[in-house]
Short mmCIF file of C-alpha atoms in Angstrom, two decimals:
data_model
loop_
_atom_site.label_atom_id
_atom_site.label_comp_id
_atom_site.label_asym_id
_atom_site.label_seq_id
_atom_site.Cartn_x
_atom_site.Cartn_y
_atom_site.Cartn_z
CA MET V 1 28.28 -81.10 -46.09
CA THR V 2 31.44 -80.56 -48.13
CA GLY V 3 34.05 -78.02 -47.39
CA ARG V 4 32.84 -75.85 -50.12
CA ALA V 5 29.47 -75.85 -48.97
CA HIS V 6 30.63 -74.96 -45.74
CA LEU V 7 32.40 -71.96 -47.24
CA ARG V 8 29.32 -70.92 -49.34
CA ALA V 9 27.30 -71.02 -45.97
CA PHE V 10 29.95 -68.97 -44.03
CA SER V 11 30.29 -66.60 -46.80
CA LEU V 12 26.22 -66.10 -46.83
CA ALA V 13 26.43 -65.61 -42.95
CA ALA V 14 29.14 -63.16 -43.18
CA ALA V 15 27.39 -61.31 -45.97
CA VAL V 16 24.14 -61.16 -43.89
CA ALA V 17 26.18 -59.99 -40.90
CA LEU V 18 27.87 -57.23 -43.00
CA ALA V 19 24.58 -56.15 -44.24
CA ALA V 20 22.94 -56.03 -41.12
CA THR V 21 25.86 -53.84 -39.70
CA ALA V 22 25.57 -51.40 -42.63
CA LEU V 23 21.97 -50.95 -42.14
CA ALA V 24 22.05 -50.56 -38.66
CA PRO V 25 23.25 -47.02 -38.47
CA ALA V 26 20.65 -46.08 -41.08
CA ALA V 27 17.97 -47.76 -39.09
CA ALA V 28 18.97 -45.99 -35.99
CA LEU V 29 18.81 -42.45 -37.85
CA ALA V 30 15.50 -43.29 -39.38
CA ALA V 31 14.25 -44.10 -35.81
CA ASP V 32 15.46 -40.87 -34.18
CA PRO V 33 13.41 -37.89 -35.00
CA PRO V 34 14.76 -34.72 -36.42
CA LYS V 35 15.89 -32.07 -33.71
CA ASP V 36 13.47 -29.13 -32.87
CA PRO V 37 15.48 -26.17 -34.36
CA ALA V 38 14.55 -24.24 -31.23
CA ASN V 39 16.18 -26.62 -28.91
CA ALA V 40 19.22 -26.62 -31.38
CA ALA V 41 19.25 -22.74 -30.97
CA ASN V 42 18.96 -22.82 -27.06
CA ALA V 43 21.84 -25.53 -26.97
CA ALA V 44 23.91 -23.39 -29.03
CA ALA V 45 23.28 -20.27 -27.00
CA ALA V 46 23.60 -22.22 -23.69
CA GLN V 47 27.33 -23.44 -24.75
CA ALA V 48 28.22 -19.85 -25.85
CA LEU V 49 27.03 -18.66 -22.30
CA PHE V 50 28.83 -21.38 -20.67
CA ASP V 51 32.07 -20.81 -22.47
CA GLU V 52 31.93 -17.07 -21.61
CA GLY V 53 31.12 -17.74 -17.98
CA VAL V 54 34.09 -20.23 -17.81
CA ARG V 55 36.28 -17.38 -19.34
CA LEU V 56 35.05 -14.83 -16.68
CA MET V 57 35.58 -17.17 -13.89
CA GLU V 58 39.06 -18.06 -15.06
CA ALA V 59 39.45 -14.09 -14.93
CA ARG V 60 38.36 -14.10 -11.25
CA ARG V 61 35.30 -11.90 -12.61
CA PHE V 62 32.73 -14.06 -10.55
CA GLY V 63 30.03 -11.34 -10.46
CA GLU V 64 29.83 -11.26 -14.13
CA ALA V 65 30.54 -14.85 -14.63
CA CYS V 66 27.68 -16.25 -12.37
CA PRO V 67 24.58 -14.73 -14.35
CA LYS V 68 26.30 -16.16 -17.55
CA LEU V 69 26.31 -19.65 -16.12
CA ALA V 70 22.87 -19.29 -14.65
CA ALA V 71 21.39 -18.36 -18.27
CA SER V 72 23.35 -21.20 -19.63
CA GLU V 73 21.73 -23.75 -17.21
CA THR V 74 18.16 -22.30 -17.75
CA LEU V 75 18.49 -22.85 -21.56
CA ASP V 76 20.10 -26.37 -21.27
CA PRO V 77 20.00 -27.77 -17.78
CA GLY V 78 22.90 -30.04 -16.92
CA ALA V 79 24.51 -31.39 -13.71
CA GLY V 80 27.98 -30.27 -15.03
CA THR V 81 26.61 -26.52 -15.47
CA LEU V 82 25.10 -26.80 -11.98
CA LEU V 83 28.47 -27.75 -10.29
CA ASP V 84 30.33 -24.91 -12.33
CA LEU V 85 27.48 -22.39 -11.19
CA GLY V 86 27.66 -23.60 -7.64
CA THR V 87 31.49 -23.02 -7.60
CA CYS V 88 31.03 -19.58 -9.00
CA TYR V 89 28.55 -18.42 -6.45
CA GLU V 90 30.70 -19.83 -3.74
CA LYS V 91 33.75 -17.83 -5.00
CA ASN V 92 31.56 -14.74 -5.12
CA GLY V 93 30.70 -15.20 -1.49
CA GLN V 94 27.02 -16.09 -2.43
CA THR V 95 27.08 -18.79 0.14
CA ALA V 96 23.23 -19.48 0.23
CA SER V 97 23.01 -19.75 -3.56
CA ALA V 98 25.86 -21.83 -3.60
CA TRP V 99 24.65 -24.22 -1.11
CA ALA V 100 21.16 -24.39 -2.90
CA THR V 101 22.84 -24.97 -6.47
CA TYR V 102 25.18 -27.68 -5.26
CA GLU V 103 22.15 -29.52 -3.63
CA GLU V 104 20.51 -29.39 -7.04
CA ALA V 105 23.68 -30.54 -8.76
CA GLU V 106 23.75 -33.52 -6.60
CA GLY V 107 20.22 -34.68 -7.33
CA ALA V 108 20.90 -34.01 -11.21
CA ALA V 109 24.11 -35.95 -11.30
CA ARG V 110 22.69 -38.72 -9.45
CA ARG V 111 19.79 -39.30 -11.91
CA ALA V 112 22.39 -39.17 -14.83
CA GLY V 113 24.53 -41.73 -13.16
CA HIS V 114 27.33 -39.37 -12.51
CA ASP V 115 28.09 -40.46 -8.88
CA ASP V 116 31.41 -38.64 -8.84
CA TRP V 117 29.97 -35.48 -9.70
CA ALA V 118 27.22 -36.02 -7.12
CA ASP V 119 29.54 -37.00 -4.43
CA ARG V 120 31.64 -33.73 -5.09
CA ALA V 121 28.35 -31.82 -4.89
CA HIS V 122 27.33 -33.31 -1.78
CA ALA V 123 30.64 -32.34 -0.04
CA HIS V 124 30.20 -28.71 -0.90
CA VAL V 125 26.66 -28.91 0.70
CA VAL V 126 27.97 -30.43 3.94
CA GLU V 127 30.85 -27.75 4.11
CA LEU V 128 28.62 -24.80 3.31
CA GLU V 129 25.58 -25.53 5.45
CA PRO V 130 27.14 -24.42 9.05
CA ARG V 131 28.27 -21.34 7.26
CA LEU V 132 24.77 -20.22 6.21
CA ALA V 133 23.21 -16.91 7.42
CA ARG V 134 19.69 -17.07 7.94
CA VAL V 135 16.48 -14.70 8.40
CA SER V 136 13.20 -15.75 10.09
CA ILE V 137 10.36 -13.31 9.46
CA VAL V 138 7.69 -13.22 11.83
CA VAL V 139 4.32 -11.57 11.31
CA ARG V 140 2.55 -9.84 14.39
CA GLY V 141 -0.15 -8.52 12.24
CA ALA V 142 -3.63 -9.84 11.20
CA PRO V 143 -3.74 -12.84 8.98
CA GLY V 144 -3.59 -11.94 5.38
CA THR V 145 -0.71 -9.66 5.55
CA LYS V 146 1.61 -9.99 2.53
CA VAL V 147 5.26 -10.24 3.08
CA THR V 148 7.99 -9.83 0.25
CA ARG V 149 11.70 -10.43 0.48
CA ASP V 150 13.63 -8.47 -2.10
CA GLY V 151 10.69 -8.17 -4.23
CA VAL V 152 9.71 -12.01 -4.06
CA ASP V 153 6.68 -13.28 -2.26
CA VAL V 154 6.99 -15.10 0.89
CA GLU V 155 4.94 -18.12 1.38
CA ALA V 156 2.78 -18.30 4.54
CA SER V 157 4.44 -21.74 5.36
CA SER V 158 7.82 -20.05 5.14
CA LEU V 159 6.87 -17.45 7.79
CA GLY V 160 8.83 -18.16 11.10
CA VAL V 161 11.23 -20.62 9.32
CA PRO V 162 15.01 -19.57 9.39
CA ILE V 163 15.76 -19.33 5.54
CA PRO V 164 19.35 -19.20 4.14
CA LEU V 165 20.24 -15.89 2.55
CA ASP V 166 23.19 -14.51 0.71
CA PRO V 167 25.31 -12.04 2.85
CA GLY V 168 24.44 -8.47 2.26
CA ALA V 169 21.50 -6.23 2.43
CA HIS V 170 17.86 -7.52 2.13
CA GLU V 171 14.67 -5.74 1.91
CA ILE V 172 11.42 -7.04 3.68
CA ARG V 173 8.13 -5.52 2.96
CA ALA V 174 4.55 -5.99 4.31
CA SER V 175 1.43 -4.84 3.04
CA ALA V 176 -2.43 -5.27 3.43
CA PRO V 177 -5.74 -3.87 2.02
CA GLY V 178 -6.50 -0.78 3.87
CA LYS V 179 -3.06 -0.47 5.61
CA ILE V 180 0.00 1.53 5.33
CA ASP V 181 2.96 -0.50 3.88
CA TRP V 182 5.79 -1.32 6.06
CA SER V 183 9.38 -2.14 5.23
CA THR V 184 12.85 -2.73 6.80
CA ARG V 185 16.47 -3.50 5.78
CA VAL V 186 18.35 -6.48 7.10
CA GLN V 187 22.17 -6.67 6.69
CA LEU V 188 23.63 -9.96 6.73
CA ALA V 189 27.37 -10.21 7.38
CA THR V 190 28.20 -12.94 9.99
CA GLU V 191 28.09 -16.34 8.92
CA GLY V 192 26.40 -19.20 10.84
CA THR V 193 23.81 -16.63 12.43
CA THR V 194 20.02 -16.29 12.37
CA GLN V 195 18.40 -13.01 12.64
CA THR V 196 14.38 -12.66 13.29
CA VAL V 197 12.46 -9.89 11.74
CA GLU V 198 9.26 -9.08 13.34
CA VAL V 199 6.62 -7.41 11.25
CA PRO V 200 4.45 -5.10 13.55
CA PRO V 201 0.75 -4.73 13.00
CA LEU V 202 0.21 -2.65 10.21
CA LYS V 203 -1.22 1.22 10.81
CA ASP V 204 -4.52 1.99 9.19
CA ALA V 205 -4.27 3.93 5.95
CA PRO V 206 -5.87 7.45 6.01
CA ALA V 207 -9.26 7.72 4.33
CA PRO V 208 -9.01 9.10 0.58
CA VAL V 209 -9.84 12.94 0.42
CA GLY V 210 -13.41 13.54 0.19
CA GLN V 211 -14.24 10.29 1.30
CA PRO V 212 -16.08 9.26 4.83
CA LEU V 213 -14.06 7.41 7.16
CA PHE V 214 -16.83 4.86 7.28
CA ASN V 215 -19.73 3.85 5.07
CA GLU V 216 -22.65 5.86 6.22
CA PRO V 217 -26.15 4.89 5.29
CA ALA V 218 -27.79 7.08 2.76
CA LEU V 219 -30.47 9.37 4.47
CA PRO V 220 -33.81 9.67 2.57
CA VAL V 221 -34.45 12.92 0.63
CA VAL V 222 -37.53 14.39 2.23
CA PRO V 223 -39.30 16.71 -0.68
CA MET V 224 -40.22 19.99 0.75
CA HIS V 225 -43.91 19.88 0.49
CA GLY V 226 -46.75 18.91 3.18
CA PHE V 227 -46.08 20.60 6.28
CA TRP V 228 -42.29 21.39 5.81
CA THR V 229 -42.35 24.14 2.99
CA ALA V 230 -40.09 26.80 2.02
CA GLU V 231 -42.01 29.27 3.76
CA HIS V 232 -41.86 27.26 7.06
CA ALA V 233 -38.07 27.26 6.63
CA VAL V 234 -38.02 31.01 6.09
CA ALA V 235 -40.18 31.28 9.24
CA ILE V 236 -38.16 29.30 11.57
CA THR V 237 -34.98 30.96 10.33
CA VAL V 238 -36.35 34.58 10.92
CA ALA V 239 -37.61 33.56 14.62
CA ALA V 240 -34.06 31.98 15.20
CA ALA V 241 -32.39 35.19 14.08
CA GLY V 242 -34.92 37.14 16.48
CA LEU V 243 -33.69 34.97 19.32
CA VAL V 244 -30.29 35.50 18.27
CA ALA V 245 -30.83 39.46 18.28
CA LEU V 246 -32.51 39.29 21.87
CA GLY V 247 -29.44 37.45 23.19
CA VAL V 248 -27.19 40.23 21.62
CA GLY V 249 -29.59 42.91 23.04
CA SER V 250 -29.13 41.41 26.51
CA GLY V 251 -25.51 41.49 26.14
CA LEU V 252 -25.37 44.83 24.97
CA ALA V 253 -27.49 46.12 27.78
CA VAL V 254 -25.27 44.35 30.42
CA ALA V 255 -22.43 46.25 28.92
CA ALA V 256 -24.28 49.64 29.00
CA LYS V 257 -25.05 49.02 32.79
CA SER V 258 -21.25 48.41 33.25
CA LYS V 259 -20.45 51.55 31.61
CA TYR V 260 -22.98 53.37 33.54
CA ASP V 261 -21.65 52.25 36.83
CA ASP V 262 -18.12 53.35 35.80
CA ALA V 263 -19.42 56.90 34.90
CA VAL V 264 -21.02 57.19 38.34
CA ALA V 265 -17.47 56.05 40.09
CA HIS V 266 -16.44 59.27 38.33
CA ASP V 267 -18.94 61.60 39.82
CA CYS V 268 -21.05 61.83 36.70
CA PRO V 269 -24.92 61.77 36.67
CA GLY V 270 -26.19 62.79 39.90
CA HIS V 271 -23.08 62.07 42.07
CA GLY V 272 -20.96 65.31 42.42
CA THR V 273 -20.78 68.44 40.93
CA GLN V 274 -18.18 67.97 38.05
CA CYS V 275 -17.45 65.01 35.63
CA THR V 276 -14.18 64.00 35.07
CA PRO V 277 -12.96 63.49 31.24
CA ALA V 278 -13.01 59.78 32.01
CA GLY V 279 -16.47 59.98 33.44
CA VAL V 280 -17.79 61.87 30.72
CA GLN V 281 -16.22 59.17 28.08
CA GLU V 282 -17.77 56.17 30.18
CA GLY V 283 -21.19 58.13 30.39
CA SER V 284 -21.25 58.67 26.52
CA SER V 285 -20.20 54.89 25.86
CA ALA V 286 -22.94 53.86 28.30
CA ARG V 287 -25.67 55.84 26.38
CA GLY V 288 -24.55 54.51 22.92
CA LEU V 289 -24.61 50.73 24.33
CA ALA V 290 -28.26 51.50 25.81
CA ALA V 291 -29.38 52.87 22.51
CA ASP V 292 -27.82 49.86 20.54
CA ALA V 293 -29.47 47.29 23.14
CA THR V 294 -32.88 49.07 22.63
CA GLY V 295 -32.65 48.87 18.90
CA VAL V 296 -31.52 45.21 18.84
CA PHE V 297 -34.37 44.24 21.36
CA VAL V 298 -36.77 45.88 19.08
CA VAL V 299 -35.56 43.87 16.08
CA GLY V 300 -35.35 40.77 17.66
CA GLY V 301 -38.93 40.91 19.12
CA VAL V 302 -40.18 41.75 15.75
CA ALA V 303 -38.23 38.79 14.00
CA VAL V 304 -39.49 36.42 16.58
CA ALA V 305 -43.00 37.59 16.04
CA ALA V 306 -42.81 37.48 12.34
CA GLY V 307 -41.29 34.03 12.56
CA ALA V 308 -44.27 32.70 14.66
CA LEU V 309 -46.72 34.30 12.24
CA LEU V 310 -44.99 32.74 9.24
CA LEU V 311 -44.71 29.49 10.91
CA PHE V 312 -48.45 29.05 12.06
CA ALA V 313 -50.07 30.84 9.00
CA PRO V 314 -52.78 28.60 7.39
CA TRP V 315 -50.82 27.60 4.34
CA ASP V 316 -52.66 25.41 1.92
CA ARG V 317 -50.74 22.03 2.52
CA HIS V 318 -52.90 20.04 0.15
CA ALA V 319 -51.97 22.34 -2.87
CA PRO V 320 -49.44 20.65 -5.39
CA PRO V 321 -45.92 21.84 -4.23
CA PRO V 322 -44.42 24.81 -6.05
CA ALA V 323 -41.55 24.51 -8.36
CA SER V 324 -39.55 26.18 -5.69
CA ALA V 325 -40.38 23.26 -3.11
CA SER V 326 -37.96 20.95 -4.81
CA ARG V 327 -35.15 23.36 -4.48
CA SER V 328 -32.69 23.80 -1.76
CA VAL V 329 -33.14 26.66 0.64
CA SER V 330 -30.00 28.56 1.77
CA LEU V 331 -30.54 31.14 4.64
CA ARG V 332 -28.05 33.28 6.56
CA VAL V 333 -28.40 35.87 9.25
CA VAL V 334 -26.39 39.11 8.67
CA PRO V 335 -26.03 41.35 11.77
CA ASP V 336 -25.44 45.29 11.40
CA LEU V 337 -24.44 46.71 14.67
CA ALA V 338 -23.23 50.47 14.91
CA PRO V 339 -23.25 53.03 17.77
CA GLY V 340 -26.80 54.42 18.10
CA ARG V 341 -28.38 51.77 15.84
CA GLY V 342 -28.46 47.94 15.33
CA SER V 343 -30.18 45.48 12.90
CA LEU V 344 -30.23 41.83 11.77
CA GLY V 345 -30.74 40.81 8.29
CA VAL V 346 -31.81 37.65 6.82
CA VAL V 347 -30.34 36.75 3.33
CA GLY V 348 -31.33 33.52 1.50
CA ALA V 349 -32.34 31.96 -1.77
CA TRP V 350 -34.76 29.11 -2.50
#
């Protein structure tokens, strides 16, 4: 091949190479899909939050800076942001949060190929671990007790395990169906220590007002017909009232006898020539009580007899029950006792 031919071949090859070089960026741009506007907006917000967090850290306002960096990490995760967030937590005295964040940063940096960042994060993990304050929660109650720490559920697998927590106050709560909630507060101040919190068996909650303490079986409703009618209910109540009256009468008789004995002691009826004023008083009380006892005895006897007659009266048990048979019966005994008289009344509705 002549020199000119060689020159043309080189020129052609150079032209092809230049064309390929010029087309490569265009091909790359054509191959990359357009970015999601939402992701771009998240990235922009994450960068703004990161810049603000760094500014606050430089001003040593770590309590304000850490939430900004955490929000930035949520929107656009990255090992670099995690490293700065771990530093912020550490500066703010949140040793447990810093330790966990550095561990996460170490893993993210290794995956991204930033071994220097990973080594730096690991060094912080090793330095913080012996300084951690831990809390172990032990449940003494029945299985199924729900436990929360600072409002976050504690998994059953975490119970009894010393868990690193940031220094400060923490609330432990326990609850279960039908039980009274239990809570306590733990104050973590000393680094490198472990506190154990024991959740006691929960006490039973009181039954709701108007509700039975336990489920009672429903009693069958017995209609008031057949033998047990409203008339029989009245009969039994009247007879019971009569028996009560006889008891009251017996009590009045005993009291009258006692008053009579007191009058005798004061040389009254048949025992001396003159009664003292006290004897006259006792004798009058004895006569009044005796009269009351007699009246109540009479009322009680009549009530017992009337109740027996009503109870064993030949009612037509095969007749259709009257409308009143399906109603409830409400009866009460009303005593009326006064000096010289006594009575018992039965008031009811059915």
